[in-house]
Coordinates of C-alpha atoms (C1' of nucleotides) in Angstrom, one line a residue:
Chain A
X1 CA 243.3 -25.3 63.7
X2 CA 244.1 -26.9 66.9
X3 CA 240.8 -25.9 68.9
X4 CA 238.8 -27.0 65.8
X5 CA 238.0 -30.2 67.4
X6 CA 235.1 -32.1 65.0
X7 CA 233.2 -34.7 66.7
X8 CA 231.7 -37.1 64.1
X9 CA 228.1 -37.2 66.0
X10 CA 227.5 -40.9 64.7
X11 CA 230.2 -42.3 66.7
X12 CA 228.1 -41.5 69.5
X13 CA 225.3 -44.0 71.4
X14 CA 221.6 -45.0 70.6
X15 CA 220.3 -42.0 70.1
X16 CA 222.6 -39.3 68.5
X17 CA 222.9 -36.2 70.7
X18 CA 222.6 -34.0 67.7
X19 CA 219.6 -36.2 65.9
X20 CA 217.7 -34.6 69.0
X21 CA 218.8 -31.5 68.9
X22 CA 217.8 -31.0 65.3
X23 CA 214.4 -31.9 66.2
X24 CA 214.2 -29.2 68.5
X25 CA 215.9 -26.7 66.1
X26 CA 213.5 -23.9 64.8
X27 CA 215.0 -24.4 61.4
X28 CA 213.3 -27.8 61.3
X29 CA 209.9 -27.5 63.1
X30 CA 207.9 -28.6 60.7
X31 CA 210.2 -31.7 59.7
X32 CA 209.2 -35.2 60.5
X33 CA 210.8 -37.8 62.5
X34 CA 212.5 -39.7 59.5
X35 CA 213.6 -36.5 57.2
X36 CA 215.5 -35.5 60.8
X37 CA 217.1 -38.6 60.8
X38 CA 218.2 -38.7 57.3
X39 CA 220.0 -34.8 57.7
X40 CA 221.2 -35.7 61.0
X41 CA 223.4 -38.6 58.6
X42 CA 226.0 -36.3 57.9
X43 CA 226.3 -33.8 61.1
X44 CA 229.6 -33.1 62.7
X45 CA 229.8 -30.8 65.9
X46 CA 231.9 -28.6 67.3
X47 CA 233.2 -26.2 69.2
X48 CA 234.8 -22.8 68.8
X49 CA 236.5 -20.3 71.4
X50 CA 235.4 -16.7 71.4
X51 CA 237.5 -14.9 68.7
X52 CA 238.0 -17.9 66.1
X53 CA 236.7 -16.6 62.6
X54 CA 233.9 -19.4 61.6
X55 CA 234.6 -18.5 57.7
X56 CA 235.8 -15.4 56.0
X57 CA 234.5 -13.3 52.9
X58 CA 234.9 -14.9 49.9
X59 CA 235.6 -18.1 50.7
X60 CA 233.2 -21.3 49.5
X61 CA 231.0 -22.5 51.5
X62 CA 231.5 -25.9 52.0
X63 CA 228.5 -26.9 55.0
X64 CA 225.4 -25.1 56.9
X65 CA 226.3 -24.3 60.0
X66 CA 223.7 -24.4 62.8
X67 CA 224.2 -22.5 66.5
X68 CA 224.0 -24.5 69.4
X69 CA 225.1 -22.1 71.8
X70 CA 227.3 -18.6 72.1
X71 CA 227.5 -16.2 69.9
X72 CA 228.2 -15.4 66.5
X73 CA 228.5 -12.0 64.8
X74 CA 228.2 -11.2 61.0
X75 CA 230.2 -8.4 59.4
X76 CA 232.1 -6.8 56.3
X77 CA 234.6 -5.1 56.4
X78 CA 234.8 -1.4 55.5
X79 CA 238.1 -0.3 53.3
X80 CA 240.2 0.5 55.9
X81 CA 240.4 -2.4 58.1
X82 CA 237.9 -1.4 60.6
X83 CA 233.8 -3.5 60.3
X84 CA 230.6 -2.9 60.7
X85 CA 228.5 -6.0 62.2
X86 CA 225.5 -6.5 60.0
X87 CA 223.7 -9.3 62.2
X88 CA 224.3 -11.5 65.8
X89 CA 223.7 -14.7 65.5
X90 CA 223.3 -16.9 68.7
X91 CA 221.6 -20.5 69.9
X92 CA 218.9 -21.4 67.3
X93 CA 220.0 -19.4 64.7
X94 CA 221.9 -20.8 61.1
X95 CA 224.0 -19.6 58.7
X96 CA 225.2 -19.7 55.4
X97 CA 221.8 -21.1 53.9
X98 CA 222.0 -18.4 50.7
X99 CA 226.1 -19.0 50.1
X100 CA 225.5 -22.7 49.7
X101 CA 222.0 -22.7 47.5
X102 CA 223.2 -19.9 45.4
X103 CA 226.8 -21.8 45.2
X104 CA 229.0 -18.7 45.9
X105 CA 231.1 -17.2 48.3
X106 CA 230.3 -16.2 52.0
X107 CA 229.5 -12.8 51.7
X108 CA 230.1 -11.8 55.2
X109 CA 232.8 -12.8 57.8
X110 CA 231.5 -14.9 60.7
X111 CA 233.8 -14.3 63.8
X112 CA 232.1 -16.1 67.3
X113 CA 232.0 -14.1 70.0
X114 CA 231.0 -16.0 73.0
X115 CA 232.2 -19.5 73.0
X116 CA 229.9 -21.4 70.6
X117 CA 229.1 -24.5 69.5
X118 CA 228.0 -25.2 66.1
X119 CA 226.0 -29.2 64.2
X120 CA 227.7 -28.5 60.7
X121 CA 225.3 -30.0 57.9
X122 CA 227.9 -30.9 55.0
X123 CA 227.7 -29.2 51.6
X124 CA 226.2 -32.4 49.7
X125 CA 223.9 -33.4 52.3
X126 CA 221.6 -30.6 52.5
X127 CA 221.6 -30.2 48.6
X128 CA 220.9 -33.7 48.2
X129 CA 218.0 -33.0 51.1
X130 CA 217.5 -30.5 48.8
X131 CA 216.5 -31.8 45.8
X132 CA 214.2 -34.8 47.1
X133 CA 213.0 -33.2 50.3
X134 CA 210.1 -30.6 49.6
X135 CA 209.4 -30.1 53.0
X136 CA 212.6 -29.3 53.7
X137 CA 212.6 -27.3 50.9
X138 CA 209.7 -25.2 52.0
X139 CA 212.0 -24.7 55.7
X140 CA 214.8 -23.0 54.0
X141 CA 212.3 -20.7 51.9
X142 CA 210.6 -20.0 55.1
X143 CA 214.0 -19.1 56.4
X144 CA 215.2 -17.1 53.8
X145 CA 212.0 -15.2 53.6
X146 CA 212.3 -13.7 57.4
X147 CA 215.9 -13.1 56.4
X148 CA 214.4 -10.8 53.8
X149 CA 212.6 -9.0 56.0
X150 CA 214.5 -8.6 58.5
X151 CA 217.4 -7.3 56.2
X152 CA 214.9 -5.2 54.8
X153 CA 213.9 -3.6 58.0
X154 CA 217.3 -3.4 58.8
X155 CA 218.1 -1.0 55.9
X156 CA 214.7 1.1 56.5
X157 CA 215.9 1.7 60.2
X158 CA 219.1 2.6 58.5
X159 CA 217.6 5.1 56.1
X160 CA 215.4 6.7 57.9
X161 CA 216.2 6.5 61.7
X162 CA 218.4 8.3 63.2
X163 CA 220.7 7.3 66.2
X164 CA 218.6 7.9 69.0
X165 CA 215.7 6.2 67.5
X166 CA 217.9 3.0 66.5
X167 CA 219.3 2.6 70.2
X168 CA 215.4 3.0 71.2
X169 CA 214.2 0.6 69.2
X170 CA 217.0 -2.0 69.8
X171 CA 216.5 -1.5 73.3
X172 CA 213.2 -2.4 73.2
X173 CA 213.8 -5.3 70.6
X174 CA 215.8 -6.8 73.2
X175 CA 212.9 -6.3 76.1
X176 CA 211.2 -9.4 76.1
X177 CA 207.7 -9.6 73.7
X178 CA 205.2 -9.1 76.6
X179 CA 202.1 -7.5 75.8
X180 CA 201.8 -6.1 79.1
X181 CA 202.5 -2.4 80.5
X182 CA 206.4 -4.0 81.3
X183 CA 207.2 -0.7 82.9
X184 CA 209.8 -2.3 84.2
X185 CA 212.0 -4.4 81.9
X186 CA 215.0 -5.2 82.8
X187 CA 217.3 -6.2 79.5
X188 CA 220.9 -7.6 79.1
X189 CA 222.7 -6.1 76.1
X190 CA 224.0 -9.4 74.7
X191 CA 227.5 -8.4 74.0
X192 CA 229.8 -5.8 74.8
X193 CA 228.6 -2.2 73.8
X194 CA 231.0 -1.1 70.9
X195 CA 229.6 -4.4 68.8
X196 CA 225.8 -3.0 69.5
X197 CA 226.7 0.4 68.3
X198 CA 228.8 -1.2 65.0
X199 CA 224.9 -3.2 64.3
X200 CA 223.4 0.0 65.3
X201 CA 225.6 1.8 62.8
X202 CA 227.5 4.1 65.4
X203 CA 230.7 4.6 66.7
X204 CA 230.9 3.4 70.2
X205 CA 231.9 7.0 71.5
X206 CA 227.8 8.2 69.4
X207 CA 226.3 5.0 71.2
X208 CA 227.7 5.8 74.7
X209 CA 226.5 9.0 74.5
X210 CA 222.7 8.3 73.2
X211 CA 223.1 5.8 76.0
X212 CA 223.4 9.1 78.5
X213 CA 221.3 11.2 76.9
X214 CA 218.0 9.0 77.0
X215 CA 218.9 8.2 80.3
X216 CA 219.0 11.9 81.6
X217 CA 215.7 11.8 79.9
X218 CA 214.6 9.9 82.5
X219 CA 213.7 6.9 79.9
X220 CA 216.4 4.3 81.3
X221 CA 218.5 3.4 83.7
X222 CA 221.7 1.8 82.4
X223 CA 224.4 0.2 84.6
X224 CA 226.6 -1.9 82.6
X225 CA 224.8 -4.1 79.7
X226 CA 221.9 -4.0 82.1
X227 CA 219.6 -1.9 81.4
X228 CA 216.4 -1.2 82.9
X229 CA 213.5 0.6 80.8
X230 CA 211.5 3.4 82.7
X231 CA 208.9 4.8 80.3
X232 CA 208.6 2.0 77.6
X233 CA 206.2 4.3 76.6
X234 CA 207.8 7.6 75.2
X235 CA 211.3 5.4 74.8
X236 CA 208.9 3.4 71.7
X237 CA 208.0 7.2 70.4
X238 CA 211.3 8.8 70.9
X239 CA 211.4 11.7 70.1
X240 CA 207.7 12.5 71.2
Chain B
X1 CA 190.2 2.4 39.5
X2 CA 188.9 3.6 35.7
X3 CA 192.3 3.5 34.4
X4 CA 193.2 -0.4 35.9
X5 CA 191.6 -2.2 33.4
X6 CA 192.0 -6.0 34.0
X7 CA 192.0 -8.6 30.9
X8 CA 191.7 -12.2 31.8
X9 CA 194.5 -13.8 29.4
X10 CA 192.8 -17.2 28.6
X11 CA 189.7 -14.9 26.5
X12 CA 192.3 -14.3 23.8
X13 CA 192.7 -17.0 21.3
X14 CA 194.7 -20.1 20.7
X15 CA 198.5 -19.2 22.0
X16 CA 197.3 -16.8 24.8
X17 CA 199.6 -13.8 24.7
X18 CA 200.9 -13.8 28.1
X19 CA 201.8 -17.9 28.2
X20 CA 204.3 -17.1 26.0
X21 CA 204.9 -14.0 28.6
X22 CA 205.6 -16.4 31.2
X23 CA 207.4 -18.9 29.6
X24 CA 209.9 -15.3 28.4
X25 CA 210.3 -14.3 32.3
X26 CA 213.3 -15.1 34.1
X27 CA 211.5 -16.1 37.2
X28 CA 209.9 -18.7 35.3
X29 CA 213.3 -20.0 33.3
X30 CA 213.3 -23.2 35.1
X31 CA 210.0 -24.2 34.5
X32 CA 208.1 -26.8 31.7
X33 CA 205.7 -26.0 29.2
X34 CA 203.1 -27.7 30.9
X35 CA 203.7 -26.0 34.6
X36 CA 203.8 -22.7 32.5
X37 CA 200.6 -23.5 31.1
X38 CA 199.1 -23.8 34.8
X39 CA 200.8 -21.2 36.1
X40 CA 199.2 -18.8 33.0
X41 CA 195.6 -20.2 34.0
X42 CA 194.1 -17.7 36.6
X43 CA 196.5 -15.0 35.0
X44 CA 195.3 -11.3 34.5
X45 CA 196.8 -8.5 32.4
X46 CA 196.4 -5.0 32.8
X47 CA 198.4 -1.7 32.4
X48 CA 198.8 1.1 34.5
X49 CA 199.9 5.1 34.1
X50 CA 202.8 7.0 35.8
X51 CA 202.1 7.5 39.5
X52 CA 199.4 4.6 39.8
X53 CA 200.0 3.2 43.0
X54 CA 200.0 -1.1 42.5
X55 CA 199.6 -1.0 46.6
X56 CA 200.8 0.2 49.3
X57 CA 202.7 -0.7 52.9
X58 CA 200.7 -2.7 54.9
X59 CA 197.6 -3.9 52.5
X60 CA 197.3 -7.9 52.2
X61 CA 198.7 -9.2 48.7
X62 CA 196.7 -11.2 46.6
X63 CA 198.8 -11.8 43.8
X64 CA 202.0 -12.2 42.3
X65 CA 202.7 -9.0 40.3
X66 CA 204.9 -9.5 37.0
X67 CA 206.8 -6.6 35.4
X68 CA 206.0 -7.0 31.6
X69 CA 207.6 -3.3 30.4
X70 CA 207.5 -0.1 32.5
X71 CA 209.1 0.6 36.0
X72 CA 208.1 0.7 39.3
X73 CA 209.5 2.0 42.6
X74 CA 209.3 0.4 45.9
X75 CA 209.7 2.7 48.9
X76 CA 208.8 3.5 52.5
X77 CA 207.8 6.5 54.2
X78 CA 209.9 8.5 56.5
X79 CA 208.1 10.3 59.6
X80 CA 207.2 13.1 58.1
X81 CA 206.1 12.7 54.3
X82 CA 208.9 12.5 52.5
X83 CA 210.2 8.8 50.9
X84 CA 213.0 6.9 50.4
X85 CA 213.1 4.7 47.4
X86 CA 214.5 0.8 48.3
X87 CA 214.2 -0.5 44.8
X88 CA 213.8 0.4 41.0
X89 CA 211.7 -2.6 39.2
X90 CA 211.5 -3.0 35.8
X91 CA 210.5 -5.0 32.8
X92 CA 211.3 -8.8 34.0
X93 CA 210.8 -8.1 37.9
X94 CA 208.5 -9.6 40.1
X95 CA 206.7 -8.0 43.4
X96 CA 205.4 -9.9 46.1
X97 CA 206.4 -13.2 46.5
X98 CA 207.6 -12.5 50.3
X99 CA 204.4 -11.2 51.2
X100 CA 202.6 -13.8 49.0
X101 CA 204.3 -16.7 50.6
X102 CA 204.5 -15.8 54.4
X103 CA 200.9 -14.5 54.2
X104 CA 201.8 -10.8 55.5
X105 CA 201.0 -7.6 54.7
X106 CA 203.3 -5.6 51.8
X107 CA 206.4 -3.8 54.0
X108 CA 206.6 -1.3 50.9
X109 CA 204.6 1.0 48.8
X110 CA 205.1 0.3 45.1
X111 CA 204.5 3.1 43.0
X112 CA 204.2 3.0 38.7
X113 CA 206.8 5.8 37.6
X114 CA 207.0 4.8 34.2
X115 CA 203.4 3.8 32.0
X116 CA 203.7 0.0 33.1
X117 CA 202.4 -3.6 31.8
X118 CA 201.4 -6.1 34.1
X119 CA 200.7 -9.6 34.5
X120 CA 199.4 -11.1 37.7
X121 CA 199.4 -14.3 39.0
X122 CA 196.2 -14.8 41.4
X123 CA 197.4 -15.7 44.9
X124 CA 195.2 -19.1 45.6
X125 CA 196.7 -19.9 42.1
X126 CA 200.6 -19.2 43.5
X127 CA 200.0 -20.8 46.4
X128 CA 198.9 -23.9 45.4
X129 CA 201.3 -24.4 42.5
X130 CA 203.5 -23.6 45.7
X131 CA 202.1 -26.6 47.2
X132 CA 202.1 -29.2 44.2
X133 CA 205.4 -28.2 41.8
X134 CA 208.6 -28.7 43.0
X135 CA 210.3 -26.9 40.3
X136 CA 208.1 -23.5 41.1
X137 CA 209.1 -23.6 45.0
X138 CA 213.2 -23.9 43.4
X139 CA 212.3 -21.1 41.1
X140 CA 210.8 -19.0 43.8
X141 CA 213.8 -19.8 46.9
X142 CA 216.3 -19.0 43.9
X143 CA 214.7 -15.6 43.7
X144 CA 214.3 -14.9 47.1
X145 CA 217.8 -15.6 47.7
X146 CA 219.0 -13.4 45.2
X147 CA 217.2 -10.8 46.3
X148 CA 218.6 -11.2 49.5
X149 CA 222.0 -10.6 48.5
X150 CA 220.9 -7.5 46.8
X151 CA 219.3 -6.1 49.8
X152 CA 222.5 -7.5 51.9
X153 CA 224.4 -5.5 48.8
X154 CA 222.6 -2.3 49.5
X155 CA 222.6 -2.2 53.2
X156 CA 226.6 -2.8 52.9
X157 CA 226.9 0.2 50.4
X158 CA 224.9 2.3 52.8
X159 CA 226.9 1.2 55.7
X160 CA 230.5 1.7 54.3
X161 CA 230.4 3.6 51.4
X162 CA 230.3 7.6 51.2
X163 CA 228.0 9.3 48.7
X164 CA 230.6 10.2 46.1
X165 CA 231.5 6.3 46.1
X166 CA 227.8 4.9 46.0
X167 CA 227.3 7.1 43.2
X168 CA 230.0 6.1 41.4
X169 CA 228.9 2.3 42.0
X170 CA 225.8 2.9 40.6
X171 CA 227.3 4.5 37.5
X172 CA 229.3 1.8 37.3
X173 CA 226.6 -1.0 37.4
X174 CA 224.3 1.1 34.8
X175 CA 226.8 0.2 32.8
X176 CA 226.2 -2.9 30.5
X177 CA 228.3 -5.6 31.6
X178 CA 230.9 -5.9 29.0
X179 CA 234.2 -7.0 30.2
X180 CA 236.2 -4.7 27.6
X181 CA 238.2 -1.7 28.7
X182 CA 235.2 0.6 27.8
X183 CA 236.7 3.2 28.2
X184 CA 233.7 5.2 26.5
X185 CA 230.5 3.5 27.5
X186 CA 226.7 6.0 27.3
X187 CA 224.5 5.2 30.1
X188 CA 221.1 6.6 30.6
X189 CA 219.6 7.0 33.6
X190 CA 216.7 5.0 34.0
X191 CA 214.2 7.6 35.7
X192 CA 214.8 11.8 37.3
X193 CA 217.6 12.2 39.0
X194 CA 215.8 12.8 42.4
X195 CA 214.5 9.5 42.4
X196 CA 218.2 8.1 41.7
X197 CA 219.1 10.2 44.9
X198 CA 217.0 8.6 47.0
X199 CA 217.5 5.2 45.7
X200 CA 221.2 5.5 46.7
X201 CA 220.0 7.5 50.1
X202 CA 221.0 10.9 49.2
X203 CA 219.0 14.6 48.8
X204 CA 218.9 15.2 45.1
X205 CA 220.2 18.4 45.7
X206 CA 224.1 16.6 47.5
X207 CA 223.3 13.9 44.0
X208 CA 223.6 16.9 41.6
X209 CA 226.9 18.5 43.5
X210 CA 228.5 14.4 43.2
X211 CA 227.9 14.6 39.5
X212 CA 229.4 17.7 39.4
X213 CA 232.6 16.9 41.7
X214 CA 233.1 13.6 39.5
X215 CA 232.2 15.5 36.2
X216 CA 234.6 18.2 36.9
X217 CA 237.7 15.3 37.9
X218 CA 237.3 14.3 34.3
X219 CA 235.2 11.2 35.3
X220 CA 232.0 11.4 33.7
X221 CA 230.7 13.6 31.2
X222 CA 226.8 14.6 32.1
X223 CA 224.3 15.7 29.6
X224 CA 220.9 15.6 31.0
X225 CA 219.8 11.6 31.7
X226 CA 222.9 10.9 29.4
X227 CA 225.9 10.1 31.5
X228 CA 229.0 9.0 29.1
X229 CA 232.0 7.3 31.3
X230 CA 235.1 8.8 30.6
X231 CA 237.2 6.9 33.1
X232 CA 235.8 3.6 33.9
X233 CA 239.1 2.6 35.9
X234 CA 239.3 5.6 37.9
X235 CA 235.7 5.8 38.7
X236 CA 236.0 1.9 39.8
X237 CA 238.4 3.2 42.6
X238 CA 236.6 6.2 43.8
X239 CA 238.2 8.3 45.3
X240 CA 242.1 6.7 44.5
Chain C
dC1 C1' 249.4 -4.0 91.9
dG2 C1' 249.8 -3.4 87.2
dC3 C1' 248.0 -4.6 82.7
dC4 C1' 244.5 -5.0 79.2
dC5 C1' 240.2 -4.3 77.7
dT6 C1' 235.9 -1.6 77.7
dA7 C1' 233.5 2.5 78.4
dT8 C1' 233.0 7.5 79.0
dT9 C1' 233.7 12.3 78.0
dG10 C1' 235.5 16.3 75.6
dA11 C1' 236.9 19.1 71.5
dT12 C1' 236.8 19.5 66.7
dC13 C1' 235.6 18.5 62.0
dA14 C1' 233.2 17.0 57.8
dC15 C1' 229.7 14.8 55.3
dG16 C1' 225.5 15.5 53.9
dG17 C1' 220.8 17.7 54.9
dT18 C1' 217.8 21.9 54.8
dC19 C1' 216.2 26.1 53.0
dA20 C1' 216.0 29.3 49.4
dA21 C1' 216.7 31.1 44.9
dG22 C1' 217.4 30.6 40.1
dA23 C1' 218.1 28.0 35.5
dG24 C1' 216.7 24.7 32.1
dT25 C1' 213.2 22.0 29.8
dC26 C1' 208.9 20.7 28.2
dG27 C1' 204.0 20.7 27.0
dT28 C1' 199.8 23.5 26.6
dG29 C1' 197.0 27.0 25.0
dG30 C1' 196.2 31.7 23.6
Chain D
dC1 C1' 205.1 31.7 17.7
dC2 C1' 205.6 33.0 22.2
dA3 C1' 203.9 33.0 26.9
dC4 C1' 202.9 30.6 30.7
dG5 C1' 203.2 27.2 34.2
dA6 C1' 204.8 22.9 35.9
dC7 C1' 208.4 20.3 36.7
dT8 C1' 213.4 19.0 37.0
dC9 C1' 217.8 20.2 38.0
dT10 C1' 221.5 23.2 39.7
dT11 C1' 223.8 26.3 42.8
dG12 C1' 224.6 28.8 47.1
dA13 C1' 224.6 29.6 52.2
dC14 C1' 224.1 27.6 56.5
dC15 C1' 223.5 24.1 60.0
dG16 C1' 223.3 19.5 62.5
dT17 C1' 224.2 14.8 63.2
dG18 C1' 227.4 11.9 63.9
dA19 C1' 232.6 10.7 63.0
dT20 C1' 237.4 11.4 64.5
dC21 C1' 241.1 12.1 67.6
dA22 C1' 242.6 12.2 72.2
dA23 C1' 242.6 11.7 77.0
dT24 C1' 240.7 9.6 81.1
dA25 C1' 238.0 6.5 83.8
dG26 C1' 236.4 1.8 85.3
dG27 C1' 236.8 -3.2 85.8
dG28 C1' 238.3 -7.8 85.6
dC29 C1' 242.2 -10.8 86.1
dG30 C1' 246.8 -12.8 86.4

DNA sequence: CGCCCTATTGATCACGGTCAAGAGTCGTGG
DNA sequence: CCACGACTCTTGACCGTGATCAATAGGGCG
């Protein structure tokens, strides 16, 4: 509890550090001025060290937690003790927007994992935004909505990828969008490699050696979480 | 196109059949008589046959597509040819709304597999009811939401469950929801077998030997589509 | 330097997929 | 009524992807 430390973000000066940071939040683009001001009413921030679980399974959710900074993975646990990450969450991204509409448990457990810092939106507050704001209304469909697909997505590279074609297609996920050639994109794996794989659904001993493979293939070069792509080409049809 | 014949609802007389559709479907639970009575306004009915296809991956949607009796699958193509079924729909579903709202194209193919009713709200219609009712943009985050948490359901029981246990999960939640001991509930399987399979990411072939393995533990006793559960406990804690 | 954490590599295994053949089941038409 | 074909389901034999277990490198840091 200790490192838990809550900042009231009121307490502060003129204008709120976090009132401006909500304004720039993707959540809230298309709020205006005053509906920013009225959430910003009840935001608390903090901070947590890598490792600190930000709520478990099953337990109520009590606020909406929005990611300043670091990194946050989602994950559920498999019967015998050992998880598979379903989604990494860092700056810009929210959570817990279905657990508190739907008024039920987390469904996932949200462990950081690069020292993060978090504007916590309380429980009543964003209902109450809820229920008089549409236009805030219409943000969290929005929201929702991508989640959908990308959750949807998710399971179709599940079902019908295999391993190979997963690692190629994260990799290239993680190359930045540029509509270029980019035959030489350097990307940054943004954590360490045995979380990737979990999200990837492999082991990290499977991942490691897809790594290899495609790289005797000539398709990348990897030397640590950098990892620079050759042939963006034949790595986004892979194989042929 | 001979076979999707369209009636426009308001022709009928007084009490047009499919307002009192609407005002039925659980999408719509939330919503007044009046807003119903909107909604129903650009509304079309029609029916199609087994193996109609309602639309497939990557067409623009133009309407909201209610379930009145029938079923429908959603699935997506693997490389070569073959499917994988994402979703069995049936009488009280909805399709669409997530490609409706965000204004993209359908992610899925949605194909009739049993003779199916329809009734379809008009996009323009949606959206601006979208726009105007508060109470339809509730009803629509609800369901977004809850699908969400299904799809979130699914990719978890694809992530961490084996076939035998997925199986027997499915068994289980065919099952009407009866919080006796039911120790001797009938279920019936609500299409072929090899679309079941795929549904819970499996060959039909490795579904048939599962039914076999947990008919021959004394589990489940299989006759055809007729599945009667011998051992509701057991089969909850597949396998011990 | 030694320790802990992360990553790589090897050997083996099993779950589930593929291919192929056969058994039921049902509807149609001679 | 039976024959035929189409379709669904079952069973068998074999194989491959990816998991498991185990040992060994790297790499950062006190």
């Amino acid at each position: 509890m200790e490192a838990r430390r809550k900042n009231s973000v009121n307490t502060r000066g003129a204008l709120p550090a976090s009132e401006q940071f909500l304004g720039d939040f993707p959540l809230f683009a298309d709020l205006k001025r005053n509906e920013i001001k009225r959430l910003a009413r009840g935001a608390v921030s903090y901070e947590l060290p890598r490792g600190r679980v930000l709520f478990h399974r099953g337990e109520a959710c009590a606020a909406l937690h929005l990611v300043v900074s670091g990194q946050v993975k989602l994950s559920v646990q498999t019967a015998r003790g050992d998880e598979k990450v379903i989604e990494l969450v860092g700056a810009g991204g929210s959570l817990g927007e279905v657990a508190l509409l739907m008024k039920q448990p987390y469904i996932m457990t949200a462990e950081v994992i690069a020292d993060a810092g978090f504007v916590e939106l309380g429980r009543d507050a964003v209902l109450e935004q809820l229920a008089h704001n549409v236009n805030f209304l219409r943000c969290i469909l929005g929201e929702v909505c991508r989640r959908l697909n990308q959750r949807t997505r998710d399971l179709e590279n599940c079902l019908l990828l295999n391993g190979t074609q997963r690692v190629a297609g994260f990799l290239l996920s993680q190359a930045p969008a540029n509509g270029s050639t980019g035959t030489l994109t350097t990307i940054t794996l943004p954590t360490k490699k045995s979380i990737i794989a979990s999200r990837l659904n492999l082991t990290h001993e499977h991942f490691s050696r897809i790594l290899r493979e495609i790289q005797t293939a000539g398709l990348v070069e990897v030397r640590g979480r950098q990892i620079r792509l050759l042939d963006v080409v034949r790595l986004r049809s892979f194989p042929e």
